[in-house]
Steps between C-alpha positions, in 0.01 A plus 500: 500500500781741586669428168169556318458838665855601411439404137177700499671805651780487244261453209275775634793738540616440143152550352426811710830647379410412140156659538663817635745522210224441243289774658763752390469387137199703396356463151257786560461742791190712566537861620288457816665171594472141383698324230520196277809306603698202377276245677610620844200327666593159361786398738280548809216314329735216406624471858142485624426223252809295580500538879137561589290802584633554853855532377379690195321758713809537719718563194239738362504695826880527497480620140233753598725647769786532250267670250382733776857598583574557132185711463541714812574802283150480352347514848687800641222747414222280645385525861242356738248239393600521135855399591385199703253401229761529227752291694239228547331500158783607268773297665442253786176340376563554128824303494426249777200354312734392217597206721152351448587383148526139619139472618398266217804273514325220691168554323603504133761238412606651167796717602468763229130558558531487879782752518354732237162519675676564830699783339178643358328503840806643679544765230134600519525532877792738458295693244215516754736652758618762251142573395383548860796726570428715195130517575507555878825690549555687175148540359507874560766533228282339233366842395855625442575205272166498324461272201241550221411133553346602834294792372187559708637332814568691820596441860524145628393345169773686311759399761395135479515474122814709473682269743370193318624628164824658618618202704370260238710669233816353652372214718301320228797482256729401789264220604459372142875498434567330834238231438631425149859471622389295803319252275797468262747453784288235670432318171865492397683478831239422764639157580856629529389787723320265735802270509724802562275608785500140621461497875406868489151400389222527756 
């Protein structure tokens, strides 16, 4: 058991580091925050699949703290409840949920399908966190970034749809790319990855 835990910690450390590096490789960055990265969610999702959701959530939380430290500059002008809400929704919860990508592993036996569906669910949960943050915390700025697509909307309705569209503009492509790559990886190297993880599996 001790050796298993050591293997899990080492594997988790490597994949958290990889996720952090990939998060700096941004294909597209939006002016008010959010970006499409080089599959930076995938390493945490893979760890959650190989080692189980408990370990996956732990790795996701560590990754969330690192992302929070990296993004401290974006929070320096925020105070009070908005600061607490942003830390929770934009960082701690948003990245921790990526560790849930292994939830279908023992339900669906086909590795590619199981992992891809898990990545989809985990990615959508992160999108939900970003959406709630944009709607609840930053909805007042929707009027300043008005889009013709939202003509006729005001107040809470405008904030809701603006957050849905704004966060979806980077999260949806990120989720799709991640799911495609996850499926290809598991189809071509799933067996080798599980053998590599070996005793690190839950």
